Coordinates of C-alpha atoms in Angstrom, one line a residue:
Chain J
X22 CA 155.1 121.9 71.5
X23 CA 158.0 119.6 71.0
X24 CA 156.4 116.5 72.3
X25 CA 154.6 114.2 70.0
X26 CA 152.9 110.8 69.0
X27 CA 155.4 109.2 66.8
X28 CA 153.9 107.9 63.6
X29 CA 155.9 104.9 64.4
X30 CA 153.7 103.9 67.0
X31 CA 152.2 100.3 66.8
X32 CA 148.7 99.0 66.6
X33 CA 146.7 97.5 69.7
X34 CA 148.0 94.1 70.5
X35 CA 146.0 91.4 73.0
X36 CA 145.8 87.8 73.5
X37 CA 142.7 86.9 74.8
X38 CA 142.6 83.2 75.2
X39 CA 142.0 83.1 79.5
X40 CA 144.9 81.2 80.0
X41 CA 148.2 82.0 81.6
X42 CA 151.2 82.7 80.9
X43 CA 149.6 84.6 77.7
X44 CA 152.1 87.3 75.5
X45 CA 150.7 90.0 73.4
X46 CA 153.3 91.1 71.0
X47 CA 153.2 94.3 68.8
X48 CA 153.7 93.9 65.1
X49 CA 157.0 95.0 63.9
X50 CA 157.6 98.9 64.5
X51 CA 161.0 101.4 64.2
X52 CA 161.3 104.2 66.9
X53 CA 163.2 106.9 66.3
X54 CA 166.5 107.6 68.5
X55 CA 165.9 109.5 71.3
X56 CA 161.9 108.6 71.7
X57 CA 160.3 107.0 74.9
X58 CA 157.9 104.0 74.6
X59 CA 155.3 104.4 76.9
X60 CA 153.7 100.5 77.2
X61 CA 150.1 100.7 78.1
X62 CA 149.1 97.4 79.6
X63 CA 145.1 95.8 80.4
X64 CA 145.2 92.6 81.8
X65 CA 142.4 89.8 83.2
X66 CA 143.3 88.1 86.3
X67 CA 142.2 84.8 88.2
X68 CA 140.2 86.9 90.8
X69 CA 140.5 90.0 93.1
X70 CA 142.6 88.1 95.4
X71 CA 144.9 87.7 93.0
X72 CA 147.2 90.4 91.4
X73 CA 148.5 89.7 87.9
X74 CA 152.5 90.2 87.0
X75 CA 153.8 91.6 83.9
X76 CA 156.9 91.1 82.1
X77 CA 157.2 93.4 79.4
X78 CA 161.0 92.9 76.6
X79 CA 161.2 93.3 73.1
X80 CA 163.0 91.3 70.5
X81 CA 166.5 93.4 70.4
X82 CA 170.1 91.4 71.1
X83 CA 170.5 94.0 74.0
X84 CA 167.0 94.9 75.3
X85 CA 166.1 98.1 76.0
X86 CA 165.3 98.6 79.9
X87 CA 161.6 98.7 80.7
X88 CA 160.1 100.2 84.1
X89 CA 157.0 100.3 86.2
X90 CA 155.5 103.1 86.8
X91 CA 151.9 102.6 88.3
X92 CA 150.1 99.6 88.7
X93 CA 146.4 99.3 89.5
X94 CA 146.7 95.7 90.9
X95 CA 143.9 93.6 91.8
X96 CA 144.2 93.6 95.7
X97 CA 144.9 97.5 95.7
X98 CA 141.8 99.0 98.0
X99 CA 139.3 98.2 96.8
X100 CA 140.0 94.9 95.5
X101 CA 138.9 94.4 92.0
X102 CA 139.4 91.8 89.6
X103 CA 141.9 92.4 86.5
X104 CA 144.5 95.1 86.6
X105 CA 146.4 98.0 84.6
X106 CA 149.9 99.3 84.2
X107 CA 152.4 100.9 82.6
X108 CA 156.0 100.6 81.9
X109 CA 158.2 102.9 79.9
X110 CA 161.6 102.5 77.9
X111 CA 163.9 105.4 76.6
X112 CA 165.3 104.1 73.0
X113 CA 168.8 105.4 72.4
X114 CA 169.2 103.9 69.3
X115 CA 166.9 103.4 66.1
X116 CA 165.9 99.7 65.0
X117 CA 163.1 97.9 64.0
X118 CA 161.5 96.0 67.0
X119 CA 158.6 94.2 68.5
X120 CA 157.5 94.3 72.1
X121 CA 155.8 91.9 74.3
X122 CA 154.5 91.4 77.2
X123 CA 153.3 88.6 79.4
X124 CA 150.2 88.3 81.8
X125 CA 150.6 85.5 84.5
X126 CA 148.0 84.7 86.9
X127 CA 148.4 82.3 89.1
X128 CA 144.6 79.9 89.0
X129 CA 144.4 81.3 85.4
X130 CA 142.7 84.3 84.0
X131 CA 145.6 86.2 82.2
X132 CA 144.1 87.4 79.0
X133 CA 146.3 90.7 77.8
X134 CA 146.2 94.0 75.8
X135 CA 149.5 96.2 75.2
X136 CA 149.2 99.8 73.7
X137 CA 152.8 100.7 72.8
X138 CA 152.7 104.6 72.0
X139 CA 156.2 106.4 70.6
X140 CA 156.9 110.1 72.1
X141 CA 159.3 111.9 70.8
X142 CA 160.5 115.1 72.4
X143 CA 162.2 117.2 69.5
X144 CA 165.1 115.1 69.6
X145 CA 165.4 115.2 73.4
X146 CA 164.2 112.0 75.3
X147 CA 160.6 113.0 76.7
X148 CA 160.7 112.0 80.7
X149 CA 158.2 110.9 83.4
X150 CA 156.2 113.1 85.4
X151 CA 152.9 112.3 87.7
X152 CA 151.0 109.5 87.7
X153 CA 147.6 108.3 89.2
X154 CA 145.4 104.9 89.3
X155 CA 141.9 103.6 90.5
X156 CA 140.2 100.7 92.1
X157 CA 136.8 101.5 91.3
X158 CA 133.8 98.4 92.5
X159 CA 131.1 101.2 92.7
X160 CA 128.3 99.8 90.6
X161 CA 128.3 102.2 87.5
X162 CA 130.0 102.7 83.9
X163 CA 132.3 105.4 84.4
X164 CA 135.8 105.1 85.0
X165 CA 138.3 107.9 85.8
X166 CA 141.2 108.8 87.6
X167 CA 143.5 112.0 87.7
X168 CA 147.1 113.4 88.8
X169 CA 148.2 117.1 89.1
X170 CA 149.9 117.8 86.6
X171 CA 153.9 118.8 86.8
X172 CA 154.9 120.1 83.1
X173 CA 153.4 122.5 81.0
X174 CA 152.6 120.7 77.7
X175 CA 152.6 117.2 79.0
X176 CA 150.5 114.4 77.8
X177 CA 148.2 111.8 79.3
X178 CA 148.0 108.3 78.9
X179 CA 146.1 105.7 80.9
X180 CA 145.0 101.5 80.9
X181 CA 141.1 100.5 81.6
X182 CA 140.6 97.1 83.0
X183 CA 136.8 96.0 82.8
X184 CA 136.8 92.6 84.9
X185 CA 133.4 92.5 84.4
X186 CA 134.1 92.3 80.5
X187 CA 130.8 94.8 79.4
X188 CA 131.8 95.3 76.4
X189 CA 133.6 98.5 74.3
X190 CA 134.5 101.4 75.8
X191 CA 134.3 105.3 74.4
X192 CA 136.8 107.9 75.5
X193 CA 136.3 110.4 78.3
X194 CA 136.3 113.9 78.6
X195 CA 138.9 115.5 76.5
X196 CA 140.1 111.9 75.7
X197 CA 140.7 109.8 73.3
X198 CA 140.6 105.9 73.1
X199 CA 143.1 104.4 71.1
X200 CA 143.6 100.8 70.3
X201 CA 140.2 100.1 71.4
X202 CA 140.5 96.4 72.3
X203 CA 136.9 96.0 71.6
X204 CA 134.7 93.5 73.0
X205 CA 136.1 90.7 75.0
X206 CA 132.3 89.3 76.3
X207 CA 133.0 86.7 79.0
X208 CA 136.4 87.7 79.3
X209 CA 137.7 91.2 80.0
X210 CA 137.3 94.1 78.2
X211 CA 140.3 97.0 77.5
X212 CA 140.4 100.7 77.0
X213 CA 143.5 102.8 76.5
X214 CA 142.2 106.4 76.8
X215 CA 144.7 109.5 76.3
X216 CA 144.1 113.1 76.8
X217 CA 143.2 114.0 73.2
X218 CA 146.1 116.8 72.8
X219 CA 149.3 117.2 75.1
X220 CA 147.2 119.8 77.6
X221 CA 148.6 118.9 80.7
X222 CA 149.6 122.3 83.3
X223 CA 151.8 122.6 86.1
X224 CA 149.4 122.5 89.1
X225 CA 146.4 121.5 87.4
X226 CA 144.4 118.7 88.0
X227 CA 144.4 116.0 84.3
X228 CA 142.0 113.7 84.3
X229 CA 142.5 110.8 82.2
X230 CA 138.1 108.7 81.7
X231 CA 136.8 106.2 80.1
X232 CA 133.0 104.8 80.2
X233 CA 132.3 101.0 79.6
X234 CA 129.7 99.8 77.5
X235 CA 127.7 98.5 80.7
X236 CA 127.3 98.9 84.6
X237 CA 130.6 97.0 85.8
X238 CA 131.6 96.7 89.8
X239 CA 135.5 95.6 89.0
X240 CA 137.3 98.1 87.3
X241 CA 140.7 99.6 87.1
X242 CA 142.4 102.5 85.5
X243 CA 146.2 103.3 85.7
X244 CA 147.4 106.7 84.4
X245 CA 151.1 108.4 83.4
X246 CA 151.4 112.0 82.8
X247 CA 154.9 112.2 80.1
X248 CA 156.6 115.4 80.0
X249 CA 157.5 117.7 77.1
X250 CA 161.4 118.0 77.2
X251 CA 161.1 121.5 75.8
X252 CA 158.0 122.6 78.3
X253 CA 158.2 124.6 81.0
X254 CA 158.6 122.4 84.6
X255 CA 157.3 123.2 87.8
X256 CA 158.8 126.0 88.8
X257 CA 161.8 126.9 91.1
X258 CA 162.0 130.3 93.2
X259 CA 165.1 131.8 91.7
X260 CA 166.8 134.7 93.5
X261 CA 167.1 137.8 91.7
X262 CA 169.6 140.5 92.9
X263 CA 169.6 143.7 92.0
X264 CA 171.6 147.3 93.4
X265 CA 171.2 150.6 92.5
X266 CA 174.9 152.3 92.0
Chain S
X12 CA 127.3 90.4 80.5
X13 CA 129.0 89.3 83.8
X14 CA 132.5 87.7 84.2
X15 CA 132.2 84.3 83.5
X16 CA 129.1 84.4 80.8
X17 CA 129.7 82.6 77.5
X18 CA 131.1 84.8 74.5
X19 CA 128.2 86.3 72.5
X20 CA 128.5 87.0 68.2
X21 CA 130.0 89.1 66.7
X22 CA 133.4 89.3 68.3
X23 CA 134.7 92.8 67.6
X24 CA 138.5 94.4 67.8
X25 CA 139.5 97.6 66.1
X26 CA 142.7 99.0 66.2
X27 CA 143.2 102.5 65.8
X28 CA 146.7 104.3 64.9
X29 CA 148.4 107.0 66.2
X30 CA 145.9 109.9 64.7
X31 CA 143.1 108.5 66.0
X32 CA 141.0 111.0 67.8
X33 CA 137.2 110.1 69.2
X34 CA 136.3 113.7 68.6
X35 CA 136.5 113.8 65.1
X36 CA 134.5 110.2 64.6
X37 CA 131.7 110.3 62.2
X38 CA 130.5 107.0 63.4
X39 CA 132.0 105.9 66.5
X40 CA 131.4 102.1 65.8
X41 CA 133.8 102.2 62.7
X42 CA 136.3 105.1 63.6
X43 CA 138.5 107.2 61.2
X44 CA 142.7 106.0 61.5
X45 CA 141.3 102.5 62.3
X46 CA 140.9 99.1 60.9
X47 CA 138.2 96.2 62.3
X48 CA 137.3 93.0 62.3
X49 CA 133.5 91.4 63.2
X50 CA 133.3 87.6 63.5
X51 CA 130.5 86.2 63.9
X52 CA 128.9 82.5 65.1
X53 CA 126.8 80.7 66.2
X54 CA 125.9 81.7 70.0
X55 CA 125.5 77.6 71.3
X56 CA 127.7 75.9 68.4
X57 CA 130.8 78.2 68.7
X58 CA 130.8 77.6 64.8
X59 CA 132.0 80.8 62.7
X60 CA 129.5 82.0 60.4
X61 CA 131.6 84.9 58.6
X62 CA 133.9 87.6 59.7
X63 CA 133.9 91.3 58.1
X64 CA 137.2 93.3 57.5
X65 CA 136.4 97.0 57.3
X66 CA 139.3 99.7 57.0
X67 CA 139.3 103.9 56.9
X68 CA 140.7 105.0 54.0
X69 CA 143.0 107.5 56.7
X70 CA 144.5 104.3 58.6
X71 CA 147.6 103.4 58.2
X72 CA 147.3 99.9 59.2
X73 CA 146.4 97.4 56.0
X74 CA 146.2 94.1 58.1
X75 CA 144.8 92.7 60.9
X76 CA 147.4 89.6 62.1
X77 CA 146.4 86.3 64.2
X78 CA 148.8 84.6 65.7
X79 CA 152.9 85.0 65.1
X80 CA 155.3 83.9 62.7
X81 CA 158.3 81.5 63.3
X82 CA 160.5 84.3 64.3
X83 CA 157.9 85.7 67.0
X84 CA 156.8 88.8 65.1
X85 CA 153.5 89.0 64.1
X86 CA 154.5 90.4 60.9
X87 CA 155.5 87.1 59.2
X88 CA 152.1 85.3 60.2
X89 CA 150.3 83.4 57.7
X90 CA 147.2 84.3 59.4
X91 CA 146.5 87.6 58.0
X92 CA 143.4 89.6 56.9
X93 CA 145.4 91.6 54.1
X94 CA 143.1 95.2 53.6
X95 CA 145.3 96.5 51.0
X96 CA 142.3 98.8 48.8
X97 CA 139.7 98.8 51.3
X98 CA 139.1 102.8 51.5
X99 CA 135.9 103.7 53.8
X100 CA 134.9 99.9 53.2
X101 CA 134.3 96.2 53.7
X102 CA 135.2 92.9 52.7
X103 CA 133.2 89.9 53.8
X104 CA 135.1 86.4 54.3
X105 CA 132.8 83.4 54.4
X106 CA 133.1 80.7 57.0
X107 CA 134.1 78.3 54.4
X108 CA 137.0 80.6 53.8
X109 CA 137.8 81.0 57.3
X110 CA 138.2 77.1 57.7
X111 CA 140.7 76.6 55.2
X112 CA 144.0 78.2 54.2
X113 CA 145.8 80.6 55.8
X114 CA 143.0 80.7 58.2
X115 CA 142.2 77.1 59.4
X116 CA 139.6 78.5 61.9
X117 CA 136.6 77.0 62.5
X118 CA 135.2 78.1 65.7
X119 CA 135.2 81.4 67.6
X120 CA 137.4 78.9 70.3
X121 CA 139.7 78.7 67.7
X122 CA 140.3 82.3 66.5
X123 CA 140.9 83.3 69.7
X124 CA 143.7 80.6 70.9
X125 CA 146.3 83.4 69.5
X126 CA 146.9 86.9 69.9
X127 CA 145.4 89.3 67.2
X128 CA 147.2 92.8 66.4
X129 CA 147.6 95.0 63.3
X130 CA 150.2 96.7 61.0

């Protein structure tokens, strides 16, 4: 399998101070040419009513291009405090960088967690495939949310938002939590849970979990499948022709 | 613990790195290819009372960063836990430590009025 975690990959980043504007920024990291960043964002917000907005750039002179992919925002159905996204950025070029990014919510309430994770793709950009999110306000400490799956080898990544702030979370199902953000009592709590090995199937159902510490009724999860350049795609019929001479 | 409730000791982050996989977790509180830090206070006061560094031999990361430096990265902040030699282990830092250089923290209010990563 081509497609891989770059060792490059920063450490968990957050500002939790429940004000807003706040910026998380990574510590300094240097992605290799050719790798995506996939940005895994966790964010508080003033209240259900109101959805938080993220700006996510780096500290380059030209800066790569980051876009949204999914977004779990606060007054999706069924309206839950906090939110969860995630961008991505294709790096051309090798450099040391940092990446931020910036929770506003308008009342206050913006407290922030970025996961930056580094795929590389055997030298070939890795690309974007399905993606899936989840209001969740049932009482209960599971959260979970899954996508079918459209490249064979692919790899899972998701954001947890806890609005009720219970505490830690632990990984899923055939996940695993990275960057655990900890516990953020009184404020929000964070989870960034990936599918523990690049399983994903053309057609099959991923699920991407992760279950708070406590019973929470505001939750959110936003999940990104990332496709292995050298995997095999969905498949397209392909005529064959054939005559007997 | 409800939205809104007051922050309760210890405040706990940990900060895995890219081989970090739940499955193969010994103890799940203080995770293999990870680095953490406990602070603790005082529940009504706010007032610090310690914090404790721990770091897996496995992690790459060697410090856990408050705040940013002058040129925005928050690999030239003073306000750095340096782990450098801790292998499987901890490394207690008093509250009188805490409240002076490069820290100047003396409240849980305090620590957390910047953003907190590792490298």
């Amino acid at each position: 399998v081509a497609l891989a975690i770059d060792a490059s990959s920063p450490a968990l980043a957050t500002a939790p101070t429940a004000t807003t504007p706040e910026t998380a920024t990574t510590a300094s990291f240097t992605p290799p040419a050719s790798s995506l960043l996939v940005v895994l964002i966790s964010s508080d917000s003033n209240s259900a009513t109101v959805n938080p907005s993220y700006t996510v750039t780096d500290n380059l002179g030209v800066h790569l291009t980051y876009t949204q992919r999914v977004f779990a925002a606060s007054t999706d159905t069924p309206a839950a405090g906090g939110g969860a996204a995630i961008y991505t950025a294709p790096v051309v070029t090798s450099a040391a960088m940092t990446v931020s990014v910036t929770t506003t919510s308008a009342g206050g309430g913006a407290d922030t967690a970025a996961q930056v994770q580094v795929l590389t793709g055997g030298g070939t950009t890795p690309t974007v495939g399905a993606n899936g999110k989840a209001n969740i306000t049932t009482s209960g400490t599971a959260v979970s949310c899954s996508y079918t799956g459209t490249g064979a080898g692919s790899w899972g990544f998701s954001a947890v938002s806890d609005w009720n702030a219970t505490g830690t979370m632990t990984a899923g199902t055939g996940c695993t939590m990275i960057g655990t953000a900890g516990t953020f009592t009184g404020l929000i709590s964070y989870g960034f849970p990936r599918r523990t090995s690049a399983d994903g199937t053309v057609g099959g159902t991923i699920t991407l979990a992760a279950t708070l510490a406590a019973v929470s009724t505001a939750k959110h999860i936003a999940a990104l499948e990332i496709l292995d350049p050298g995997g095999a795609a969905a498949q397209i019929p392909t005529l064959v022709m054939a005559r007997s001479i | 613990m409800a939205k809104g409730d007051p922050l309760v000791s210890p405040y706990v982050m940990t900060f895995g790195d890219y081989l970090q996989d739940s499955a193969s977790d010994v103890d799940p509180t203080r995770p293999a290819h990870a680095v953490q830090i406990r602070v603790s206070f005082d529940n009504t006061t706010h007032v610090l009372t310690g914090a404790v560094v721990w770091r897996s031999a496995s992690c790459l990361w060697h410090h856990i960063v408050c705040g940013v430096g002058a040129d925005g990265s928050p690999n030239s902040s003073a306000f750095s836990f340096d782990l450098t030699g801790l292998n499987d282990a901890t490394r207690n830092i008093t509250a009188n430590q805490l409240g002076r250089p490069p820290y100047n923290v003396d409240t849980i209010d305090q620590f957390l009025a910047v953003q907190i990563t590792a490298y």
